[in-house]
mmCIF file of C-alpha atoms in Angstrom:
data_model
loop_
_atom_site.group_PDB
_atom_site.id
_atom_site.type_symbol
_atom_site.label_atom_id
_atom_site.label_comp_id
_atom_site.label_asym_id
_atom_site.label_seq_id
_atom_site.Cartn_x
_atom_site.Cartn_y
_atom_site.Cartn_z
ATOM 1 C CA UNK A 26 0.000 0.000 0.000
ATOM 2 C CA UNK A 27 1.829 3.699 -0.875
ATOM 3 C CA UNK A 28 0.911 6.093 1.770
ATOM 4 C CA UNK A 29 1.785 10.118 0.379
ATOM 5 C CA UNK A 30 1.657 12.818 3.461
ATOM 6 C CA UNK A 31 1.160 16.130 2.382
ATOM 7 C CA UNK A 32 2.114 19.310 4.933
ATOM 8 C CA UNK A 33 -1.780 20.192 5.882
ATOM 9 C CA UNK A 34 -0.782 24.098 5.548
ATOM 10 C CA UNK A 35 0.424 24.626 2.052
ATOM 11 C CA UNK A 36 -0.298 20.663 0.495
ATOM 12 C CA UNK A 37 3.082 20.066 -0.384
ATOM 13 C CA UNK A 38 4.021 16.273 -0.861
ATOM 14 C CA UNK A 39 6.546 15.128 2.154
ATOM 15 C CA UNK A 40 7.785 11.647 1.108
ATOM 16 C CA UNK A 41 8.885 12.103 -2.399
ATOM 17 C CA UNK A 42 10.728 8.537 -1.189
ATOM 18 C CA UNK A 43 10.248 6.057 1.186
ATOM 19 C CA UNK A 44 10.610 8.158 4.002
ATOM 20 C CA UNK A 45 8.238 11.457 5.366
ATOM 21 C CA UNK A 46 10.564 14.079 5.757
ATOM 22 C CA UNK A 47 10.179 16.309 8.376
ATOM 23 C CA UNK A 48 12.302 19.563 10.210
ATOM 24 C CA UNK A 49 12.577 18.575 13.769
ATOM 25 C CA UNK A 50 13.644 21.292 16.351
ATOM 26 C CA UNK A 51 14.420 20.822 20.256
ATOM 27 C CA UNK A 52 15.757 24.231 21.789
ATOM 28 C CA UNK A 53 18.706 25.269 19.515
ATOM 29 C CA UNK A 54 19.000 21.339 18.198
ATOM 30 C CA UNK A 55 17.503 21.643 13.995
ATOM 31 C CA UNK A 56 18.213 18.492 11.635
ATOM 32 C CA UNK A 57 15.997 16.574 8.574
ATOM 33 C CA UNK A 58 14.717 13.370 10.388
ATOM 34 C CA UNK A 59 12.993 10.560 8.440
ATOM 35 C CA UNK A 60 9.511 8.645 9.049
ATOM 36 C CA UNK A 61 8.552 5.640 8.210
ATOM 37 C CA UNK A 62 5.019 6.563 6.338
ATOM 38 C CA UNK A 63 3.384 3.069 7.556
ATOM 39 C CA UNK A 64 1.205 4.422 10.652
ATOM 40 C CA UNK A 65 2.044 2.586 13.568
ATOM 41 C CA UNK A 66 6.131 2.048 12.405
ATOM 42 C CA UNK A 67 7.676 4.114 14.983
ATOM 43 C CA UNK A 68 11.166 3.362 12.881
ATOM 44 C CA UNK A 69 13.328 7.170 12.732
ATOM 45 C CA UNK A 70 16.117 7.984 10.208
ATOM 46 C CA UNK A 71 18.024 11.283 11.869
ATOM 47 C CA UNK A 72 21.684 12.546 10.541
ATOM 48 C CA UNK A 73 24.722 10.875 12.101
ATOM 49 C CA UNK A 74 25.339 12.169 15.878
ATOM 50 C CA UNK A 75 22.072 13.111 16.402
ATOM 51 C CA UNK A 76 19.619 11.290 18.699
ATOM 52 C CA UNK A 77 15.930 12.073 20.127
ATOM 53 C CA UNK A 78 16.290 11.208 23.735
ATOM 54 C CA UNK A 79 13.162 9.722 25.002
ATOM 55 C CA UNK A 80 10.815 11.406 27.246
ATOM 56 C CA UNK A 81 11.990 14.792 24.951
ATOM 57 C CA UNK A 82 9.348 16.772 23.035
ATOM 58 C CA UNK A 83 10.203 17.616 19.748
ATOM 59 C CA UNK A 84 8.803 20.384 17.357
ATOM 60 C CA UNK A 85 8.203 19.419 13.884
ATOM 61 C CA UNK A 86 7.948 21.455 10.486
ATOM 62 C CA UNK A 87 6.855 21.247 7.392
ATOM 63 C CA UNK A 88 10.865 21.517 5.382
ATOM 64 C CA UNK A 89 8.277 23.384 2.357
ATOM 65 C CA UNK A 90 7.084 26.456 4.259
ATOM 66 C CA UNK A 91 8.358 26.254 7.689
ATOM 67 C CA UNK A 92 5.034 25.934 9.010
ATOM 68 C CA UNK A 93 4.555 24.244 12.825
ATOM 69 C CA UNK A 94 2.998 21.184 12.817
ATOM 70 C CA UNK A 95 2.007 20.776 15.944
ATOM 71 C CA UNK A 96 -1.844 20.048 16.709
ATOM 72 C CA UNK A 97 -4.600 22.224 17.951
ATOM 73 C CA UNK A 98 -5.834 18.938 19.921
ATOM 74 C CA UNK A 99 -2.888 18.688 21.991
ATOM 75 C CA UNK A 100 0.517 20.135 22.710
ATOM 76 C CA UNK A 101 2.357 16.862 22.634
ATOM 77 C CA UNK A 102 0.832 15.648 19.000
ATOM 78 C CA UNK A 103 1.589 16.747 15.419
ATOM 79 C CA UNK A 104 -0.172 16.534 12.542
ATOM 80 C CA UNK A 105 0.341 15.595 8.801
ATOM 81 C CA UNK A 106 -2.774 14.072 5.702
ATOM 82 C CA UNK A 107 -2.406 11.732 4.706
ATOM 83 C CA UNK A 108 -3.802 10.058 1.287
ATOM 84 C CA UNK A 109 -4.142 6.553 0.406
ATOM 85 C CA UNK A 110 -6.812 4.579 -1.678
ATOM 86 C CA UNK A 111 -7.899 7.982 -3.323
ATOM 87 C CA UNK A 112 -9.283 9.165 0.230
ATOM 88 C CA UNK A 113 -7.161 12.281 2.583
ATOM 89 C CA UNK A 114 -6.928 11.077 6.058
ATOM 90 C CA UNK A 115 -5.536 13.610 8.871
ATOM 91 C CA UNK A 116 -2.821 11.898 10.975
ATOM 92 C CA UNK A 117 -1.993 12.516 14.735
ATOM 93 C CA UNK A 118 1.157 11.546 15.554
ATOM 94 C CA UNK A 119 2.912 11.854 19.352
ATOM 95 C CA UNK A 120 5.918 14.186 19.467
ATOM 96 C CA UNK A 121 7.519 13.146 22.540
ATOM 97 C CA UNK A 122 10.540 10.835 21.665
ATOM 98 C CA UNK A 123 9.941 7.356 22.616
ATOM 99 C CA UNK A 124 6.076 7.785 22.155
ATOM 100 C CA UNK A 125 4.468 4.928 19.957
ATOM 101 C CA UNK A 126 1.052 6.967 19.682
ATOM 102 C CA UNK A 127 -0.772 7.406 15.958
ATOM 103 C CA UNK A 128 -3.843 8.428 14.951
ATOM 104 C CA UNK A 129 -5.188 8.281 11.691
ATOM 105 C CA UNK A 130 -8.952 10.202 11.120
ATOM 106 C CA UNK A 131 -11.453 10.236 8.224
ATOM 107 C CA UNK A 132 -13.009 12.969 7.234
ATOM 108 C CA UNK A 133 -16.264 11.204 8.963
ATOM 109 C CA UNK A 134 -14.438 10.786 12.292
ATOM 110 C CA UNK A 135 -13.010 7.724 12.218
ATOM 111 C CA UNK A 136 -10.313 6.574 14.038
ATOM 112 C CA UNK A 137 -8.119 4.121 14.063
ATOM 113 C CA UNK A 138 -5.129 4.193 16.523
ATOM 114 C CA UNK A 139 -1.797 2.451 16.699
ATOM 115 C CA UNK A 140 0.815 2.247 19.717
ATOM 116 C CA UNK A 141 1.386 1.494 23.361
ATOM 117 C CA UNK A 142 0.460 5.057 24.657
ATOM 118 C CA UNK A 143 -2.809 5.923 22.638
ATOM 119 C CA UNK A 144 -4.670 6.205 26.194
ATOM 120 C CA UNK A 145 -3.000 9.197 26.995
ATOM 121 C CA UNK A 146 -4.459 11.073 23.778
ATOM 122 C CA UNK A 147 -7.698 9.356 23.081
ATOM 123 C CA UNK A 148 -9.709 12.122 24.966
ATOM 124 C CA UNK A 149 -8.360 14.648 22.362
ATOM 125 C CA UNK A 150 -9.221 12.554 19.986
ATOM 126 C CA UNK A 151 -12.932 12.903 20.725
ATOM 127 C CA UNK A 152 -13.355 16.050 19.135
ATOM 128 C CA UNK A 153 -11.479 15.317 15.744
ATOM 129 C CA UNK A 154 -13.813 15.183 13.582
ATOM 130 C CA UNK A 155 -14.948 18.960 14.223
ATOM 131 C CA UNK A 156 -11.461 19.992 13.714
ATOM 132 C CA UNK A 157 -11.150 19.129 9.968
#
């Protein structure tokens, strides 16, 4: 299955490749980091020397226009659509390092979740449907 994520500010494509590309920033820290586009595959491509520690919260932006990606539904989630099988999902996706916690949302409302620490976000969740 070919999932494409698209920056849900200006629509521009983020995984030309195999991975979603993505600006991550911690404090003065700023590097490229990779994502694997399967929801639910918590695997991370960053440069050499560079780690997310877990427990750290990390800011990501689209690399296109430099837009935040971080949700209105929560501090600690971003958010990216996604499109597969001709229909635009929006994804939720935790941004604390070590955080298996994904949520992918129709434009009905939904949901289906993957990872060991969706409780801590499903009460967000609720409301997703009215956000779109």
């Amino acid at each position: 299955m070919r999932w494409s994520y698209s920056c849900p500010h200006c629509e521009s494509p983020l995984n030309p490749e195999d991975r979603v590309i993505l600006r991550a920033e911690q404090g003065e820290r700023r590097f490229m980091v990779g994502l694997h586009p399967q929801p639910g595959n918590y695997s991370v491509d960053l440069p050499p020397g560079e780690e997310m520690v877990p427990g750290t919260r990390w800011e990501f932006f689209c690399p296109v226009c430099d837009h935040s990606l971080v949700s209105e539904l929560s501090e600690d989630l971003s958010e990216l659509d996604l499109h597969s099988a001709g229909e635009t999902h929006r994804v939720y996706f935790s941004r604390v390092a070590g955080e298996e916690a994904t949520f992918v949302v129709s434009a009905e409302g939904m949901l289906k979740d993957y990872g060991i620490h969706t409780d801590r976000y499903l009460e967000h969740l609720v409301h997703a449907k009215y956000m779109r």
